[in-house]
Amino acid sequence: MTKRNAVLVLLAAALGGLLIANQPWLTLQYTDGAVTETLQLTGTQLNAALMPVLIAILIGALVLPLVQGISSKILAVILGAQAIFLAAVAWQTWRAGVSPAASFLAEKTGITGGAQLDLITAHTQSAMGGVTIGCAAVALLGAVMALFVKSTHTTGTSRYDRVTQPRAESSRTTAATAVAATGGSAVAVAVGEDPVAEADRISDWDALTKDQDPTV
């Protein structure tokens, strides 16, 4: 799970929600005198709050890759809250039935005070409200992914390891070459000892084995 995946999920939810919010949510048939008229209303017409919250989620998804650390976590929480608010707005609009259409009927018929709703002879609600709630759920999932995503920054330790490992390999190769080339004295060089001092100790040991005083 990466931040890129979270951003893609949020973008899909926001763009899908914007598309669905502008589709017909409610279709009315009403009588205007002796004539039966049909009126279709989109989600954004029924509830003006749908568009701003969807745009806010879209902007948040675009900004998310640009922030890191605690700012990224805060933005993820804000996006989650916006997703929950979107679901609440969509549900409220969907369950309101024909009530949000009152102002549009008043504009069409000139009748106000609630009497315009009595002119409705039939109405049909599409599934777009439910689909918008689904988009809100997807946006909430993207926000949760962004909240718990692991950082992709390279740590100092791993960079140190990548730098020092070749050096260590080079040092071991050099030491092995020195051993093969110079024999035992290279061991002293590999462990950081003075080769001259090592040779003196060998000479002292040879003198002792011959019952000679090495200090003379």
PDB file of C-alpha atoms in Angstrom:
ATOM      1  CA  MET A   1       0.000   0.000   0.000  1.00  0.00           C
ATOM      2  CA  THR A   2       1.524   3.293  -1.132  1.00  0.00           C
ATOM      3  CA  LYS A   3       0.493   6.920  -1.113  1.00  0.00           C
ATOM      4  CA  ARG A   4       0.123   6.734  -4.878  1.00  0.00           C
ATOM      5  CA  ASN A   5      -2.562   4.068  -4.489  1.00  0.00           C
ATOM      6  CA  ALA A   6      -4.373   6.220  -1.929  1.00  0.00           C
ATOM      7  CA  VAL A   7      -4.271   9.214  -4.279  1.00  0.00           C
ATOM      8  CA  LEU A   8      -5.632   7.157  -7.170  1.00  0.00           C
ATOM      9  CA  VAL A   9      -8.505   5.880  -5.011  1.00  0.00           C
ATOM     10  CA  LEU A  10      -9.355   9.411  -3.867  1.00  0.00           C
ATOM     11  CA  LEU A  11      -9.207  10.797  -7.409  1.00  0.00           C
ATOM     12  CA  ALA A  12     -11.455   8.021  -8.704  1.00  0.00           C
ATOM     13  CA  ALA A  13     -13.986   8.672  -5.931  1.00  0.00           C
ATOM     14  CA  ALA A  14     -13.984  12.447  -6.444  1.00  0.00           C
ATOM     15  CA  LEU A  15     -14.201  12.360 -10.236  1.00  0.00           C
ATOM     16  CA  GLY A  16     -16.835   9.639 -10.146  1.00  0.00           C
ATOM     17  CA  GLY A  17     -18.817  11.610  -7.593  1.00  0.00           C
ATOM     18  CA  LEU A  18     -18.653  14.780  -9.704  1.00  0.00           C
ATOM     19  CA  LEU A  19     -19.922  12.877 -12.721  1.00  0.00           C
ATOM     20  CA  ILE A  20     -22.749  11.215 -10.803  1.00  0.00           C
ATOM     21  CA  ALA A  21     -23.782  14.389  -8.975  1.00  0.00           C
ATOM     22  CA  ASN A  22     -24.558  15.996 -12.333  1.00  0.00           C
ATOM     23  CA  GLN A  23     -26.788  13.132 -13.468  1.00  0.00           C
ATOM     24  CA  PRO A  24     -30.596  13.161 -12.979  1.00  0.00           C
ATOM     25  CA  TRP A  25     -31.487  12.100  -9.441  1.00  0.00           C
ATOM     26  CA  LEU A  26     -35.179  12.928  -9.572  1.00  0.00           C
ATOM     27  CA  THR A  27     -37.697  12.940 -12.424  1.00  0.00           C
ATOM     28  CA  LEU A  28     -41.062  14.598 -11.818  1.00  0.00           C
ATOM     29  CA  GLN A  29     -44.290  14.724 -13.763  1.00  0.00           C
ATOM     30  CA  TYR A  30     -46.603  17.569 -12.808  1.00  0.00           C
ATOM     31  CA  THR A  31     -49.673  19.246 -14.251  1.00  0.00           C
ATOM     32  CA  ASP A  32     -49.507  22.841 -15.335  1.00  0.00           C
ATOM     33  CA  GLY A  33     -53.084  23.617 -16.191  1.00  0.00           C
ATOM     34  CA  ALA A  34     -54.201  20.922 -18.606  1.00  0.00           C
ATOM     35  CA  VAL A  35     -50.670  20.034 -19.657  1.00  0.00           C
ATOM     36  CA  THR A  36     -48.473  17.384 -18.032  1.00  0.00           C
ATOM     37  CA  GLU A  37     -44.857  18.443 -17.801  1.00  0.00           C
ATOM     38  CA  THR A  38     -41.699  16.505 -16.961  1.00  0.00           C
ATOM     39  CA  LEU A  39     -38.910  17.926 -14.827  1.00  0.00           C
ATOM     40  CA  GLN A  40     -35.525  16.302 -14.279  1.00  0.00           C
ATOM     41  CA  LEU A  41     -33.268  17.470 -11.454  1.00  0.00           C
ATOM     42  CA  THR A  42     -29.624  16.577 -10.900  1.00  0.00           C
ATOM     43  CA  GLY A  43     -28.015  15.924  -7.562  1.00  0.00           C
ATOM     44  CA  THR A  44     -26.322  19.320  -7.496  1.00  0.00           C
ATOM     45  CA  GLN A  45     -29.661  20.999  -8.189  1.00  0.00           C
ATOM     46  CA  LEU A  46     -31.318  19.142  -5.340  1.00  0.00           C
ATOM     47  CA  ASN A  47     -28.491  19.886  -2.905  1.00  0.00           C
ATOM     48  CA  ALA A  48     -25.929  22.582  -3.641  1.00  0.00           C
ATOM     49  CA  ALA A  49     -23.533  21.179  -0.998  1.00  0.00           C
ATOM     50  CA  LEU A  50     -22.627  18.180  -3.152  1.00  0.00           C
ATOM     51  CA  MET A  51     -20.417  20.074  -5.587  1.00  0.00           C
ATOM     52  CA  PRO A  52     -18.204  21.927  -3.047  1.00  0.00           C
ATOM     53  CA  VAL A  53     -17.437  18.834  -0.984  1.00  0.00           C
ATOM     54  CA  LEU A  54     -16.580  16.795  -4.079  1.00  0.00           C
ATOM     55  CA  ILE A  55     -14.281  19.550  -5.345  1.00  0.00           C
ATOM     56  CA  ALA A  56     -12.665  19.716  -1.897  1.00  0.00           C
ATOM     57  CA  ILE A  57     -11.940  15.970  -2.012  1.00  0.00           C
ATOM     58  CA  LEU A  58     -10.517  16.326  -5.523  1.00  0.00           C
ATOM     59  CA  ILE A  59      -8.210  19.174  -4.471  1.00  0.00           C
ATOM     60  CA  GLY A  60      -7.133  17.272  -1.363  1.00  0.00           C
ATOM     61  CA  ALA A  61      -6.248  14.240  -3.477  1.00  0.00           C
ATOM     62  CA  LEU A  62      -4.117  16.413  -5.772  1.00  0.00           C
ATOM     63  CA  VAL A  63      -2.321  18.064  -2.851  1.00  0.00           C
ATOM     64  CA  LEU A  64      -1.701  14.814  -0.953  1.00  0.00           C
ATOM     65  CA  PRO A  65       1.426  13.757  -2.927  1.00  0.00           C
ATOM     66  CA  LEU A  66       3.014  17.151  -2.218  1.00  0.00           C
ATOM     67  CA  VAL A  67       2.964  16.896   1.588  1.00  0.00           C
ATOM     68  CA  GLN A  68       4.841  14.575   3.918  1.00  0.00           C
ATOM     69  CA  GLY A  69       4.950  13.604   7.564  1.00  0.00           C
ATOM     70  CA  ILE A  70       2.384  15.015   9.972  1.00  0.00           C
ATOM     71  CA  SER A  71       0.933  17.311   7.285  1.00  0.00           C
ATOM     72  CA  SER A  72       0.077  14.252   5.207  1.00  0.00           C
ATOM     73  CA  LYS A  73      -1.663  12.638   8.182  1.00  0.00           C
ATOM     74  CA  ILE A  74      -3.685  15.783   8.917  1.00  0.00           C
ATOM     75  CA  LEU A  75      -4.766  16.052   5.285  1.00  0.00           C
ATOM     76  CA  ALA A  76      -5.794  12.383   5.309  1.00  0.00           C
ATOM     77  CA  VAL A  77      -7.999  13.012   8.363  1.00  0.00           C
ATOM     78  CA  ILE A  78      -9.586  16.035   6.655  1.00  0.00           C
ATOM     79  CA  LEU A  79     -10.270  13.976   3.539  1.00  0.00           C
ATOM     80  CA  GLY A  80     -11.876  11.273   5.667  1.00  0.00           C
ATOM     81  CA  ALA A  81     -14.147  13.853   7.304  1.00  0.00           C
ATOM     82  CA  GLN A  82     -15.113  15.228   3.890  1.00  0.00           C
ATOM     83  CA  ALA A  83     -15.945  11.720   2.669  1.00  0.00           C
ATOM     84  CA  ILE A  84     -18.237  11.173   5.657  1.00  0.00           C
ATOM     85  CA  PHE A  85     -19.878  14.550   5.055  1.00  0.00           C
ATOM     86  CA  LEU A  86     -20.409  13.657   1.384  1.00  0.00           C
ATOM     87  CA  ALA A  87     -22.156  10.431   2.370  1.00  0.00           C
ATOM     88  CA  ALA A  88     -24.392  12.330   4.806  1.00  0.00           C
ATOM     89  CA  VAL A  89     -25.333  14.954   2.197  1.00  0.00           C
ATOM     90  CA  ALA A  90     -26.076  12.322  -0.449  1.00  0.00           C
ATOM     91  CA  TRP A  91     -28.205  10.303   1.973  1.00  0.00           C
ATOM     92  CA  GLN A  92     -30.140  13.362   3.121  1.00  0.00           C
ATOM     93  CA  THR A  93     -30.812  14.409  -0.481  1.00  0.00           C
ATOM     94  CA  TRP A  94     -31.809  10.922  -1.554  1.00  0.00           C
ATOM     95  CA  ARG A  95     -34.246  10.316   1.282  1.00  0.00           C
ATOM     96  CA  ALA A  96     -35.820  13.783   0.994  1.00  0.00           C
ATOM     97  CA  GLY A  97     -37.891  12.626  -1.974  1.00  0.00           C
ATOM     98  CA  VAL A  98     -39.634  15.417  -3.859  1.00  0.00           C
ATOM     99  CA  SER A  99     -39.231  18.072  -1.164  1.00  0.00           C
ATOM    100  CA  PRO A 100     -36.039  19.608  -2.637  1.00  0.00           C
ATOM    101  CA  ALA A 101     -37.916  20.117  -5.918  1.00  0.00           C
ATOM    102  CA  ALA A 102     -40.327  22.636  -4.393  1.00  0.00           C
ATOM    103  CA  SER A 103     -38.340  25.711  -5.437  1.00  0.00           C
ATOM    104  CA  PHE A 104     -37.989  24.458  -9.017  1.00  0.00           C
ATOM    105  CA  LEU A 105     -41.713  23.746  -9.265  1.00  0.00           C
ATOM    106  CA  ALA A 106     -42.456  27.192  -7.890  1.00  0.00           C
ATOM    107  CA  GLU A 107     -40.255  28.689 -10.596  1.00  0.00           C
ATOM    108  CA  LYS A 108     -41.997  26.654 -13.299  1.00  0.00           C
ATOM    109  CA  THR A 109     -45.596  27.139 -12.158  1.00  0.00           C
ATOM    110  CA  GLY A 110     -45.507  30.353 -10.172  1.00  0.00           C
ATOM    111  CA  ILE A 111     -47.201  28.579  -7.267  1.00  0.00           C
ATOM    112  CA  THR A 112     -45.525  28.825  -3.857  1.00  0.00           C
ATOM    113  CA  GLY A 113     -46.166  27.933  -0.232  1.00  0.00           C
ATOM    114  CA  GLY A 114     -45.909  24.170  -0.711  1.00  0.00           C
ATOM    115  CA  ALA A 115     -48.995  23.943  -2.903  1.00  0.00           C
ATOM    116  CA  GLN A 116     -46.769  23.366  -5.926  1.00  0.00           C
ATOM    117  CA  LEU A 117     -45.923  19.890  -4.624  1.00  0.00           C
ATOM    118  CA  ASP A 118     -49.583  18.958  -4.979  1.00  0.00           C
ATOM    119  CA  LEU A 119     -49.190  19.351  -8.734  1.00  0.00           C
ATOM    120  CA  ILE A 120     -46.887  16.327  -8.892  1.00  0.00           C
ATOM    121  CA  THR A 121     -48.589  13.344 -10.460  1.00  0.00           C
ATOM    122  CA  ALA A 122     -45.620  10.960 -10.502  1.00  0.00           C
ATOM    123  CA  HIS A 123     -41.954  10.940  -9.606  1.00  0.00           C
ATOM    124  CA  THR A 124     -39.001   8.612  -9.994  1.00  0.00           C
ATOM    125  CA  GLN A 125     -35.776   8.609  -8.030  1.00  0.00           C
ATOM    126  CA  SER A 126     -32.688   7.191  -9.689  1.00  0.00           C
ATOM    127  CA  ALA A 127     -30.012   5.178  -7.922  1.00  0.00           C
ATOM    128  CA  MET A 128     -27.507   8.013  -8.266  1.00  0.00           C
ATOM    129  CA  GLY A 129     -27.865   8.992  -4.635  1.00  0.00           C
ATOM    130  CA  GLY A 130     -26.848   5.510  -3.545  1.00  0.00           C
ATOM    131  CA  VAL A 131     -23.966   5.473  -6.017  1.00  0.00           C
ATOM    132  CA  THR A 132     -22.739   8.776  -4.580  1.00  0.00           C
ATOM    133  CA  ILE A 133     -22.761   7.213  -1.126  1.00  0.00           C
ATOM    134  CA  GLY A 134     -20.632   4.440  -2.621  1.00  0.00           C
ATOM    135  CA  CYS A 135     -18.195   7.051  -3.951  1.00  0.00           C
ATOM    136  CA  ALA A 136     -18.040   8.554  -0.480  1.00  0.00           C
ATOM    137  CA  ALA A 137     -17.172   5.126   0.936  1.00  0.00           C
ATOM    138  CA  VAL A 138     -14.380   4.752  -1.634  1.00  0.00           C
ATOM    139  CA  ALA A 139     -13.077   8.219  -0.737  1.00  0.00           C
ATOM    140  CA  LEU A 140     -13.089   7.244   2.939  1.00  0.00           C
ATOM    141  CA  LEU A 141     -11.087   4.128   2.068  1.00  0.00           C
ATOM    142  CA  GLY A 142      -8.544   6.272   0.218  1.00  0.00           C
ATOM    143  CA  ALA A 143      -8.262   8.609   3.207  1.00  0.00           C
ATOM    144  CA  VAL A 144      -7.633   5.667   5.548  1.00  0.00           C
ATOM    145  CA  MET A 145      -4.985   4.337   3.157  1.00  0.00           C
ATOM    146  CA  ALA A 146      -3.285   7.740   3.119  1.00  0.00           C
ATOM    147  CA  LEU A 147      -3.417   7.913   6.919  1.00  0.00           C
ATOM    148  CA  PHE A 148      -1.680   4.592   7.494  1.00  0.00           C
ATOM    149  CA  VAL A 149       0.621   4.470   4.475  1.00  0.00           C
ATOM    150  CA  LYS A 150       4.280   3.874   5.300  1.00  0.00           C
ATOM    151  CA  SER A 151       6.879   6.466   4.451  1.00  0.00           C
ATOM    152  CA  THR A 152       8.882   5.747   1.320  1.00  0.00           C
ATOM    153  CA  HIS A 153      11.825   7.965   2.286  1.00  0.00           C
ATOM    154  CA  THR A 154      15.255   6.313   2.335  1.00  0.00           C
ATOM    155  CA  THR A 155      16.579   6.120   5.872  1.00  0.00           C
ATOM    156  CA  GLY A 156      20.072   7.171   6.870  1.00  0.00           C
ATOM    157  CA  THR A 157      20.974   3.659   7.957  1.00  0.00           C
ATOM    158  CA  SER A 158      20.236   2.091   4.599  1.00  0.00           C
ATOM    159  CA  ARG A 159      22.201   4.779   2.798  1.00  0.00           C
ATOM    160  CA  TYR A 160      25.136   4.203   5.155  1.00  0.00           C
ATOM    161  CA  ASP A 161      24.968   0.497   4.521  1.00  0.00           C
ATOM    162  CA  ARG A 162      24.971   0.991   0.769  1.00  0.00           C
ATOM    163  CA  VAL A 163      28.016   3.282   0.988  1.00  0.00           C
ATOM    164  CA  THR A 164      30.072   1.254   3.470  1.00  0.00           C
ATOM    165  CA  GLN A 165      29.436  -2.222   2.114  1.00  0.00           C
ATOM    166  CA  PRO A 166      31.493  -1.674  -1.076  1.00  0.00           C
ATOM    167  CA  ARG A 167      34.237  -0.114   1.033  1.00  0.00           C
ATOM    168  CA  ALA A 168      34.289  -3.090   3.383  1.00  0.00           C
ATOM    169  CA  GLU A 169      34.435  -5.488   0.453  1.00  0.00           C
ATOM    170  CA  SER A 170      37.296  -3.455  -1.022  1.00  0.00           C
ATOM    171  CA  SER A 171      39.183  -3.517   2.298  1.00  0.00           C
ATOM    172  CA  ARG A 172      38.828  -7.284   2.606  1.00  0.00           C
ATOM    173  CA  THR A 173      40.032  -7.744  -0.969  1.00  0.00           C
ATOM    174  CA  THR A 174      43.054  -5.521  -0.340  1.00  0.00           C
ATOM    175  CA  ALA A 175      43.931  -7.405   2.845  1.00  0.00           C
ATOM    176  CA  ALA A 176      43.678 -10.765   1.097  1.00  0.00           C
ATOM    177  CA  THR A 177      45.927  -9.532  -1.702  1.00  0.00           C
ATOM    178  CA  ALA A 178      48.473  -8.278   0.819  1.00  0.00           C
ATOM    179  CA  VAL A 179      48.506 -11.643   2.592  1.00  0.00           C
ATOM    180  CA  ALA A 180      49.101 -13.483  -0.645  1.00  0.00           C
ATOM    181  CA  ALA A 181      51.850 -11.070  -1.685  1.00  0.00           C
ATOM    182  CA  THR A 182      53.849 -10.585   1.523  1.00  0.00           C
ATOM    183  CA  GLY A 183      53.063 -13.546   3.727  1.00  0.00           C
ATOM    184  CA  GLY A 184      52.731 -13.264   7.474  1.00  0.00           C
ATOM    185  CA  SER A 185      53.772  -9.650   7.758  1.00  0.00           C
ATOM    186  CA  ALA A 186      50.623  -8.672   5.869  1.00  0.00           C
ATOM    187  CA  VAL A 187      48.592 -10.009   8.778  1.00  0.00           C
ATOM    188  CA  ALA A 188      50.057  -7.303  10.933  1.00  0.00           C
ATOM    189  CA  VAL A 189      49.139  -4.704   8.329  1.00  0.00           C
ATOM    190  CA  ALA A 190      45.558  -6.008   8.050  1.00  0.00           C
ATOM    191  CA  VAL A 191      45.009  -5.756  11.818  1.00  0.00           C
ATOM    192  CA  GLY A 192      46.612  -2.338  12.089  1.00  0.00           C
ATOM    193  CA  GLU A 193      49.949  -3.415  13.655  1.00  0.00           C
ATOM    194  CA  ASP A 194      53.423  -2.118  12.817  1.00  0.00           C
ATOM    195  CA  PRO A 195      55.207  -4.624  10.485  1.00  0.00           C
ATOM    196  CA  VAL A 196      58.636  -3.602  11.891  1.00  0.00           C
ATOM    197  CA  ALA A 197      57.537  -4.302  15.456  1.00  0.00           C
ATOM    198  CA  GLU A 198      56.125  -7.641  14.340  1.00  0.00           C
ATOM    199  CA  ALA A 199      59.473  -8.567  12.732  1.00  0.00           C
ATOM    200  CA  ASP A 200      61.345  -7.572  15.919  1.00  0.00           C
ATOM    201  CA  ARG A 201      59.142  -9.858  18.010  1.00  0.00           C
ATOM    202  CA  ILE A 202      59.840 -12.769  15.659  1.00  0.00           C
ATOM    203  CA  SER A 203      63.600 -12.110  15.919  1.00  0.00           C
ATOM    204  CA  ASP A 204      63.387 -11.977  19.734  1.00  0.00           C
ATOM    205  CA  TRP A 205      61.585 -15.306  19.779  1.00  0.00           C
ATOM    206  CA  ASP A 206      64.245 -16.865  17.561  1.00  0.00           C
ATOM    207  CA  ALA A 207      66.963 -15.562  19.891  1.00  0.00           C
ATOM    208  CA  LEU A 208      65.257 -17.014  22.963  1.00  0.00           C
ATOM    209  CA  THR A 209      64.954 -20.421  21.329  1.00  0.00           C
ATOM    210  CA  LYS A 210      68.754 -20.339  20.804  1.00  0.00           C
ATOM    211  CA  ASP A 211      69.379 -19.412  24.477  1.00  0.00           C
ATOM    212  CA  GLN A 212      70.506 -15.920  23.466  1.00  0.00           C
ATOM    213  CA  ASP A 213      69.657 -12.638  25.218  1.00  0.00           C
ATOM    214  CA  PRO A 214      67.476 -10.633  22.781  1.00  0.00           C
ATOM    215  CA  THR A 215      68.244  -7.369  24.627  1.00  0.00           C
ATOM    216  CA  VAL A 216      71.925  -7.478  23.735  1.00  0.00           C
TER     217      VAL A 216
END
